[in-house]
Amino acid sequence: MRAIRRFTVRPVLPEALASLGVLAGNLRWSWHPPTQDVFAAVDPEIWQRTGHDPVRLLGAVDATRLEELAGDAAFLEQLAAARADLDAYLTDDQWYQRSGGDGPRAVAYFSPEYGIAAALPQYSGGLGILAGDHLKAASDLGVPLVGVGLLYRQGYFQQSLSREGWQEETYPVLDPDELPISMLHEADGSRATIRITMPGGVDLAARIWVAQVGRVPLLLLDTDVEENPDHFREVTDRLYGGTSEHRLRQELLLGIGGVRALRVFSRITGAPAPEVFHTNEGHAGFLGLERIRELSAVEGGPELDFDTALEVSRGSTVFTTHTPVPAGIDRFARDLVEQYFGGASAVPGIPVERILALGCEDYEGGDPSIFNMAVMGFRLAQRANGVSQLHGHVSREMFNGLWPAFDEAEVPITSITNGVHAPTWVGREVFELAAEHGADADSADSVWQAVDKVAGPDLWSTKRLLRERLILDARRRLAESWTKRGSAPAELAWIDSALDPDVLTIGFARRVPSYKRLTLMLSDPERLKRLLLHPERPVQLVIAGKSHPADDGGKKLIQELVRFTDDPEVRHRIVFLPNYDIAMAQPLYPGCDVWLNNPLRPYEACGTSGMKAALNGGLNLSILDGWWDEWYDGSNGWAIPSADGVEDPDRRDDLEATALYDLIENEVAPRFYDVGPDGVPSRWLEMVRHTLKSLGPKVLATRMVRDYVRQLYTPAAITGRQLDSDFRGAAELSSWKQRVRAAWSGVRVEHVESSGVGDAPEIGSQLSVRAFVSLGELSPDDVDVQLVHGVSNADDELVDTSIESLSPAETYQGGRYRFDGEVALNRSGAFGYTVRVLPKHDLLASPAELGVVALPA
C-alpha cells in the first residue's frame, strides 16, 4: 500500500559527533578525500551502499554505532582534524582576498542546473557540471559568489535500457530532507518564501533551500508548497521537461524569483547584496527585468525611468552563452510572453512593449513573432562571452544580426574558455603520487610541477590501478543493467571477464544529441571489431550517455550502439553503461587512457570531459573543436581530421570515421603497446607527461574563474558603481545614448585625404590622413573617428587590421570637422585603410555597444 505522507527522520548525533553534521552539511566533502575518509570510517558498508552520501549515511547508521564512535579516541581525532580543516578553509584568506583590487563585494551566479555531487542530482549534462565546477573553484579561490538555481523534485531522469536496448526513463521523487541542503528560515522560524504574480493575478510561491558549496551558498527555489495550486506546485517538477509554457514558468522563477530570493537571503543572513549578476546561458535572463523593476517600480526605491534603470542593470550584468546552435536557445511565442507580462505582470510597472522588444528577433533572418532568451540576454548585459575561443567566433557569427554594422571580429562577445575542478575529477592517487615527489596535495597548480620527478614505472602502475578501478565499477554497472534488461544470473558469467586492466582503454561519455555523433565509431562495424579484437594491440571502449527523453533520434543512436555492444563476439571489449552521472564519471575519467570526442565541428561549444581526462594523464583523441581546437599542440594527443566543407553528411561521417580508425590503428595503439624491457611504454608516457604539464594549468576551473574575475566581474563591478552610486551616471548615459541614436543619421564621413607616401611607398613611410566628417547635432566628444588599416585582400577587404584614433584639427560651420592622424607603414605587401566614426563614452564596454557606425559613402 502507498503512504499518504512521507518524511525523513534525521538522527540525533551524540554531542561528541556534532561535527559530523557540520561536515555533512557542507558539500566540500564531495571534493575533499580526507573528509570522505571520515564518513567511510563511520560505516564502510553503509558508505558504499548510500553511494558516498553523508546525509543518507548518517540517516542509516544505528545509534549503537554512533555511541561507539563517540567513545573512539582515534575516530574523534580524525573527525576533529577534518572539522578544523573545514573551518580554516572557510575563514582563511584565499587568492581573492590576497589579490586586492576593485573586485565586486559579491557576485550572483544564475544557472538552471548545477552538477556538484551525485548526492544532489540537479543536473543533466555539461552546463550543470560547468556551473558546479564554477562554484567550487570560486570557493577555493575565495571569490564571494552566491549561486541561484531551482530545486527539481525529480531532478533530470534516471536512464535504463530495455531488453531491446531502448533508453527508458524513470523519475524518482527526491526528498529534500535526504539531500545535503537546508531550508532558509525567517527570524521567527517560518520558512522564507518569494512570490511572483502570474496571469490572472494568482501568485506563484516558492520556498528557498540553501546548499553550502564550500564558501559559496547556493540558493535553490522550490514551488512544491501547500499554498500553490497543483499546476504551480509542478513548476519545479523536473529539469528540461514539460511544455513551452512550463519552461517559461521555470525561467520566470529562476530569473525573477532568483533575484527576490537573493534579497531575502541578504536580509536574513546579512550577506552583502551582489554587485555583479552573471547569467549562465539565457534561461535566467529574466533576472534583468526584476532588477529594472526594483529600480523603477519599487515603493521607496529610486523610481528611475526604464532607460536609466536598464543602464544600471546591464552595466553590472555578465551573460555567458553556451550554445553553438540556434536549436539550443530557448525561444517562446511572443503571445505567450505577453500573457505573462501584460495585465497582472510578473514585473509590475514595466511596459510590456519594452519587455517584448528586448527578446524580439527584429534583425535580418530573425522571426519577430518569437521571443528569444539569448537575444534578451545580450541586450540586458553589457558584457558577454562564449566558452572557448572557437565558440566566441561562432557566437559572434550567430548573433552578428544584433550588431549588423560591424564585422564579426568586432561583435562584442569575448571568450573565456571553460575549465574543470581538479579536486572533483582527478583520482586521489594522482595527487598522492605527486605529493610523494614534493607537490602540495591541496594545490593542483603544484601537481604539474612534480610530473617529471615521478619515475615511469610508478606513473604507469598508477594508471593501471585507476584503469582497474574503472573496470570493476563498469562490471558492477553492467551486471545491474543486464539484470534490469531481464537476464538471469546464469547468463552473466561473462561480465566477470569483461574489459581488461592491461588493454588500451578509450572513453566516450556525453549527452547524445545528433551533432556529438555517438555512433561515428560504428561507421565500419567490421573494422571496429578488428580494432577491438586485435591479437597484439586490442582496444576496449567504455561508453555512456543520455538522450533527452523527447529525442527519439538520440535514443535510436543509443540503441544502435547497444545492439553492437551486445554482440557476444565483442561485448568483453566494448560496453555501454547506462545512467551516466557524476558517480560514474569520477572513476571513468581517471581510468581511461584515451578520451574520444568526435562532434560535428564547430558545434561543440567547449566540451570539458576531455579536460578531466587530461588531468588524469589521459590523452585526447578529438576533432579540433571547442577547447581542443585551442590547446592541441601536436604532442598532447591526436587531432581527428575534420572534413569541413563536405556537404554530404554521410560522406563527411565516412571520411572522419576512417581517419579515426587510422589514428587508433596506426598511431594510438602502437604507441600504447610499445613497451620497453621494464614493461613501460616510454613514448606513451612522454605524451602523458607533456599533457599534464601543458594542459594541467590551462584546463583548471580556478584559471577560468580568475579570468572571469579579471576580465568580466571586476570591470562590471566598476561600471556598476559608476552608474548607481547616485544614479546620475546612469541617467547621463541613458540620455546620451538616446541623443546619439536620434542624431546618428546626421553623422557622415564626407571626404578623406592622404599624403606622405607618394606613388611608391616603402617601409618606414609615414601616411598622413585627414578626414572631413559631418557630426550633425553631435560634438567631437561624442565620437571616435578612427583610421582602420591593415592588409587589403583581393576583394579590397581589410584583414589583420589595426586602429588609430584621429584627433580633431579644425571646426567648420554646420557641424562639420576635420580629424587628422598618422600611421607608419611597418610591413610590406598590400595595404589598405578606411575611416569610420563610432560613438564614444567612458561607460561603454565596447564601441559596438550601440550597434551604429558611419563609413565613407
PDB file of C-alpha atoms in Angstrom, residues 340-518:
ATOM      1  CA  TYR A 340       2.853  36.775 -18.503  1.00  0.00           C
ATOM      2  CA  PHE A 341       3.955  40.408 -18.622  1.00  0.00           C
ATOM      3  CA  GLY A 342       0.784  42.167 -19.740  1.00  0.00           C
ATOM      4  CA  GLY A 343      -2.064  42.760 -17.300  1.00  0.00           C
ATOM      5  CA  ALA A 344      -1.180  41.135 -13.981  1.00  0.00           C
ATOM      6  CA  SER A 345       2.551  41.207 -14.716  1.00  0.00           C
ATOM      7  CA  ALA A 346       5.354  39.287 -13.070  1.00  0.00           C
ATOM      8  CA  VAL A 347       7.244  42.613 -13.015  1.00  0.00           C
ATOM      9  CA  PRO A 348       4.570  45.269 -12.474  1.00  0.00           C
ATOM     10  CA  GLY A 349       5.391  48.749 -13.680  1.00  0.00           C
ATOM     11  CA  ILE A 350       7.497  47.723 -16.687  1.00  0.00           C
ATOM     12  CA  PRO A 351       5.718  48.331 -20.028  1.00  0.00           C
ATOM     13  CA  VAL A 352       5.117  45.022 -21.781  1.00  0.00           C
ATOM     14  CA  GLU A 353       6.173  46.574 -25.108  1.00  0.00           C
ATOM     15  CA  ARG A 354       9.639  47.281 -23.722  1.00  0.00           C
ATOM     16  CA  ILE A 355       9.933  43.712 -22.431  1.00  0.00           C
ATOM     17  CA  LEU A 356       8.883  42.205 -25.761  1.00  0.00           C
ATOM     18  CA  ALA A 357      11.381  44.404 -27.597  1.00  0.00           C
ATOM     19  CA  LEU A 358      14.239  43.022 -25.513  1.00  0.00           C
ATOM     20  CA  GLY A 359      13.745  39.488 -26.819  1.00  0.00           C
ATOM     21  CA  CYS A 360      12.492  40.320 -30.297  1.00  0.00           C
ATOM     22  CA  GLU A 361      14.356  38.880 -33.286  1.00  0.00           C
ATOM     23  CA  ASP A 362      13.999  42.191 -35.124  1.00  0.00           C
ATOM     24  CA  TYR A 363      17.001  41.660 -37.365  1.00  0.00           C
ATOM     25  CA  GLU A 364      17.609  40.192 -40.789  1.00  0.00           C
ATOM     26  CA  GLY A 365      16.864  36.483 -40.712  1.00  0.00           C
ATOM     27  CA  GLY A 366      15.049  36.702 -37.358  1.00  0.00           C
ATOM     28  CA  ASP A 367      11.415  35.923 -36.572  1.00  0.00           C
ATOM     29  CA  PRO A 368       9.646  38.914 -34.982  1.00  0.00           C
ATOM     30  CA  SER A 369       6.901  36.637 -33.639  1.00  0.00           C
ATOM     31  CA  ILE A 370       9.443  34.885 -31.400  1.00  0.00           C
ATOM     32  CA  PHE A 371      10.860  35.946 -28.035  1.00  0.00           C
ATOM     33  CA  ASN A 372      14.494  34.799 -27.931  1.00  0.00           C
ATOM     34  CA  MET A 373      16.042  34.347 -24.465  1.00  0.00           C
ATOM     35  CA  ALA A 374      19.619  34.631 -25.733  1.00  0.00           C
ATOM     36  CA  VAL A 375      18.818  37.861 -27.573  1.00  0.00           C
ATOM     37  CA  MET A 376      17.346  39.251 -24.358  1.00  0.00           C
ATOM     38  CA  GLY A 377      20.434  38.058 -22.504  1.00  0.00           C
ATOM     39  CA  PHE A 378      22.719  40.065 -24.779  1.00  0.00           C
ATOM     40  CA  ARG A 379      20.527  43.175 -24.590  1.00  0.00           C
ATOM     41  CA  LEU A 380      20.347  43.046 -20.794  1.00  0.00           C
ATOM     42  CA  ALA A 381      24.092  42.510 -20.235  1.00  0.00           C
ATOM     43  CA  GLN A 382      26.861  44.948 -21.073  1.00  0.00           C
ATOM     44  CA  ARG A 383      29.443  42.149 -21.148  1.00  0.00           C
ATOM     45  CA  ALA A 384      29.061  38.776 -22.863  1.00  0.00           C
ATOM     46  CA  ASN A 385      31.256  35.801 -23.619  1.00  0.00           C
ATOM     47  CA  GLY A 386      31.457  32.416 -25.267  1.00  0.00           C
ATOM     48  CA  VAL A 387      33.149  29.439 -23.618  1.00  0.00           C
ATOM     49  CA  SER A 388      36.134  28.825 -25.910  1.00  0.00           C
ATOM     50  CA  GLN A 389      37.984  30.859 -28.499  1.00  0.00           C
ATOM     51  CA  LEU A 390      36.316  28.996 -31.353  1.00  0.00           C
ATOM     52  CA  HIS A 391      32.909  29.259 -29.688  1.00  0.00           C
ATOM     53  CA  GLY A 392      33.407  33.000 -29.308  1.00  0.00           C
ATOM     54  CA  HIS A 393      33.945  33.182 -33.069  1.00  0.00           C
ATOM     55  CA  VAL A 394      30.862  31.018 -33.715  1.00  0.00           C
ATOM     56  CA  SER A 395      28.776  33.151 -31.320  1.00  0.00           C
ATOM     57  CA  ARG A 396      29.837  36.382 -32.987  1.00  0.00           C
ATOM     58  CA  GLU A 397      28.673  34.928 -36.299  1.00  0.00           C
ATOM     59  CA  MET A 398      25.417  33.590 -34.829  1.00  0.00           C
ATOM     60  CA  PHE A 399      24.463  36.888 -33.219  1.00  0.00           C
ATOM     61  CA  ASN A 400      26.002  39.298 -35.738  1.00  0.00           C
ATOM     62  CA  GLY A 401      22.446  40.386 -36.558  1.00  0.00           C
ATOM     63  CA  LEU A 402      22.325  42.281 -33.256  1.00  0.00           C
ATOM     64  CA  TRP A 403      25.278  44.375 -34.421  1.00  0.00           C
ATOM     65  CA  PRO A 404      24.837  44.382 -38.226  1.00  0.00           C
ATOM     66  CA  ALA A 405      27.062  47.393 -38.814  1.00  0.00           C
ATOM     67  CA  PHE A 406      30.131  45.546 -37.531  1.00  0.00           C
ATOM     68  CA  ASP A 407      32.305  42.774 -38.869  1.00  0.00           C
ATOM     69  CA  GLU A 408      32.204  39.511 -36.913  1.00  0.00           C
ATOM     70  CA  ALA A 409      35.536  40.197 -35.190  1.00  0.00           C
ATOM     71  CA  GLU A 410      34.148  43.355 -33.562  1.00  0.00           C
ATOM     72  CA  VAL A 411      30.850  41.924 -32.310  1.00  0.00           C
ATOM     73  CA  PRO A 412      31.103  42.487 -28.518  1.00  0.00           C
ATOM     74  CA  ILE A 413      31.201  38.822 -27.451  1.00  0.00           C
ATOM     75  CA  THR A 414      34.512  37.807 -25.921  1.00  0.00           C
ATOM     76  CA  SER A 415      35.705  34.350 -24.882  1.00  0.00           C
ATOM     77  CA  ILE A 416      36.660  32.709 -21.609  1.00  0.00           C
ATOM     78  CA  THR A 417      37.443  29.048 -22.121  1.00  0.00           C
ATOM     79  CA  ASN A 418      35.831  26.707 -19.622  1.00  0.00           C
ATOM     80  CA  GLY A 419      37.819  24.769 -17.048  1.00  0.00           C
ATOM     81  CA  VAL A 420      37.243  21.865 -14.685  1.00  0.00           C
ATOM     82  CA  HIS A 421      37.587  21.493 -10.918  1.00  0.00           C
ATOM     83  CA  ALA A 422      40.617  19.261 -10.421  1.00  0.00           C
ATOM     84  CA  PRO A 423      39.869  18.122  -6.829  1.00  0.00           C
ATOM     85  CA  THR A 424      36.500  16.787  -8.030  1.00  0.00           C
ATOM     86  CA  TRP A 425      37.692  14.951 -11.130  1.00  0.00           C
ATOM     87  CA  VAL A 426      41.290  13.863 -10.531  1.00  0.00           C
ATOM     88  CA  GLY A 427      41.839  10.474  -8.945  1.00  0.00           C
ATOM     89  CA  ARG A 428      43.209  10.861  -5.444  1.00  0.00           C
ATOM     90  CA  GLU A 429      46.084   8.526  -6.339  1.00  0.00           C
ATOM     91  CA  VAL A 430      47.302  11.126  -8.854  1.00  0.00           C
ATOM     92  CA  PHE A 431      47.517  13.775  -6.145  1.00  0.00           C
ATOM     93  CA  GLU A 432      49.100  11.309  -3.723  1.00  0.00           C
ATOM     94  CA  LEU A 433      51.727  10.307  -6.291  1.00  0.00           C
ATOM     95  CA  ALA A 434      52.588  13.957  -6.890  1.00  0.00           C
ATOM     96  CA  ALA A 435      52.694  14.609  -3.139  1.00  0.00           C
ATOM     97  CA  GLU A 436      55.295  11.872  -2.756  1.00  0.00           C
ATOM     98  CA  HIS A 437      57.504  13.971  -5.027  1.00  0.00           C
ATOM     99  CA  GLY A 438      57.092  17.309  -3.283  1.00  0.00           C
ATOM    100  CA  ALA A 439      53.781  18.631  -4.600  1.00  0.00           C
ATOM    101  CA  ASP A 440      51.166  20.189  -2.327  1.00  0.00           C
ATOM    102  CA  ALA A 441      48.252  17.744  -2.431  1.00  0.00           C
ATOM    103  CA  ASP A 442      45.843  20.657  -1.861  1.00  0.00           C
ATOM    104  CA  SER A 443      47.164  22.653  -4.820  1.00  0.00           C
ATOM    105  CA  ALA A 444      46.506  21.390  -8.343  1.00  0.00           C
ATOM    106  CA  ASP A 445      48.931  24.008  -9.682  1.00  0.00           C
ATOM    107  CA  SER A 446      51.843  22.368  -7.869  1.00  0.00           C
ATOM    108  CA  VAL A 447      50.993  18.884  -9.153  1.00  0.00           C
ATOM    109  CA  TRP A 448      52.083  19.622 -12.709  1.00  0.00           C
ATOM    110  CA  GLN A 449      55.481  20.802 -11.469  1.00  0.00           C
ATOM    111  CA  ALA A 450      56.158  17.358  -9.982  1.00  0.00           C
ATOM    112  CA  VAL A 451      55.348  15.384 -13.129  1.00  0.00           C
ATOM    113  CA  ASP A 452      58.941  14.939 -14.310  1.00  0.00           C
ATOM    114  CA  LYS A 453      60.037  13.758 -10.866  1.00  0.00           C
ATOM    115  CA  VAL A 454      57.816  10.664 -10.992  1.00  0.00           C
ATOM    116  CA  ALA A 455      59.536   7.536 -12.310  1.00  0.00           C
ATOM    117  CA  GLY A 456      57.974   5.921 -15.372  1.00  0.00           C
ATOM    118  CA  PRO A 457      57.084   2.619 -13.666  1.00  0.00           C
ATOM    119  CA  ASP A 458      55.363   4.494 -10.826  1.00  0.00           C
ATOM    120  CA  LEU A 459      53.330   6.610 -13.227  1.00  0.00           C
ATOM    121  CA  TRP A 460      52.406   3.555 -15.307  1.00  0.00           C
ATOM    122  CA  SER A 461      51.384   1.454 -12.301  1.00  0.00           C
ATOM    123  CA  THR A 462      49.191   4.287 -11.033  1.00  0.00           C
ATOM    124  CA  LYS A 463      47.403   4.463 -14.377  1.00  0.00           C
ATOM    125  CA  ARG A 464      46.889   0.686 -14.287  1.00  0.00           C
ATOM    126  CA  LEU A 465      45.409   0.936 -10.794  1.00  0.00           C
ATOM    127  CA  LEU A 466      42.976   3.608 -11.985  1.00  0.00           C
ATOM    128  CA  ARG A 467      42.126   1.525 -15.066  1.00  0.00           C
ATOM    129  CA  GLU A 468      41.417  -1.492 -12.887  1.00  0.00           C
ATOM    130  CA  ARG A 469      39.146   0.533 -10.604  1.00  0.00           C
ATOM    131  CA  LEU A 470      37.171   1.715 -13.607  1.00  0.00           C
ATOM    132  CA  ILE A 471      36.784  -1.844 -14.867  1.00  0.00           C
ATOM    133  CA  LEU A 472      35.482  -3.115 -11.531  1.00  0.00           C
ATOM    134  CA  ASP A 473      32.947  -0.279 -11.441  1.00  0.00           C
ATOM    135  CA  ALA A 474      31.970  -0.937 -15.063  1.00  0.00           C
ATOM    136  CA  ARG A 475      31.425  -4.661 -14.409  1.00  0.00           C
ATOM    137  CA  ARG A 476      29.162  -3.850 -11.465  1.00  0.00           C
ATOM    138  CA  ARG A 477      27.118  -1.460 -13.598  1.00  0.00           C
ATOM    139  CA  LEU A 478      26.984  -3.925 -16.481  1.00  0.00           C
ATOM    140  CA  ALA A 479      25.605  -6.626 -14.196  1.00  0.00           C
ATOM    141  CA  GLU A 480      22.936  -4.271 -12.863  1.00  0.00           C
ATOM    142  CA  SER A 481      21.975  -3.176 -16.370  1.00  0.00           C
ATOM    143  CA  TRP A 482      21.744  -6.680 -17.837  1.00  0.00           C
ATOM    144  CA  THR A 483      19.713  -7.834 -14.828  1.00  0.00           C
ATOM    145  CA  LYS A 484      17.241  -4.970 -15.360  1.00  0.00           C
ATOM    146  CA  ARG A 485      17.061  -5.944 -19.029  1.00  0.00           C
ATOM    147  CA  GLY A 486      15.808  -9.375 -17.989  1.00  0.00           C
ATOM    148  CA  SER A 487      18.923 -11.556 -17.933  1.00  0.00           C
ATOM    149  CA  ALA A 488      19.232 -14.341 -15.380  1.00  0.00           C
ATOM    150  CA  PRO A 489      22.362 -14.548 -13.187  1.00  0.00           C
ATOM    151  CA  ALA A 490      23.399 -17.714 -15.018  1.00  0.00           C
ATOM    152  CA  GLU A 491      23.672 -15.683 -18.239  1.00  0.00           C
ATOM    153  CA  LEU A 492      26.042 -13.103 -16.808  1.00  0.00           C
ATOM    154  CA  ALA A 493      29.221 -15.027 -16.027  1.00  0.00           C
ATOM    155  CA  TRP A 494      30.919 -13.339 -18.993  1.00  0.00           C
ATOM    156  CA  ILE A 495      30.788  -9.995 -17.178  1.00  0.00           C
ATOM    157  CA  ASP A 496      33.439 -11.181 -14.713  1.00  0.00           C
ATOM    158  CA  SER A 497      35.989 -11.038 -17.532  1.00  0.00           C
ATOM    159  CA  ALA A 498      34.574  -8.061 -19.415  1.00  0.00           C
ATOM    160  CA  LEU A 499      37.265  -5.450 -20.059  1.00  0.00           C
ATOM    161  CA  ASP A 500      40.905  -5.955 -19.134  1.00  0.00           C
ATOM    162  CA  PRO A 501      43.117  -3.714 -16.960  1.00  0.00           C
ATOM    163  CA  ASP A 502      46.040  -4.241 -19.365  1.00  0.00           C
ATOM    164  CA  VAL A 503      44.214  -3.226 -22.558  1.00  0.00           C
ATOM    165  CA  LEU A 504      44.218   0.247 -24.115  1.00  0.00           C
ATOM    166  CA  THR A 505      41.022   1.851 -22.766  1.00  0.00           C
ATOM    167  CA  ILE A 506      39.166   4.574 -24.669  1.00  0.00           C
ATOM    168  CA  GLY A 507      36.360   6.518 -23.023  1.00  0.00           C
ATOM    169  CA  PHE A 508      33.415   8.280 -24.648  1.00  0.00           C
ATOM    170  CA  ALA A 509      30.704   9.795 -22.430  1.00  0.00           C
ATOM    171  CA  ARG A 510      28.419  12.766 -23.023  1.00  0.00           C
ATOM    172  CA  ARG A 511      24.882  13.770 -23.889  1.00  0.00           C
ATOM    173  CA  VAL A 512      23.553  12.203 -27.081  1.00  0.00           C
ATOM    174  CA  PRO A 513      22.323  14.871 -29.483  1.00  0.00           C
ATOM    175  CA  SER A 514      22.990  14.081 -33.138  1.00  0.00           C
ATOM    176  CA  TYR A 515      25.911  16.511 -33.546  1.00  0.00           C
ATOM    177  CA  LYS A 516      28.008  14.677 -30.937  1.00  0.00           C
ATOM    178  CA  ARG A 517      27.884  11.590 -33.194  1.00  0.00           C
ATOM    179  CA  LEU A 518      27.778   8.763 -30.686  1.00  0.00           C
TER     180      LEU A 518
END
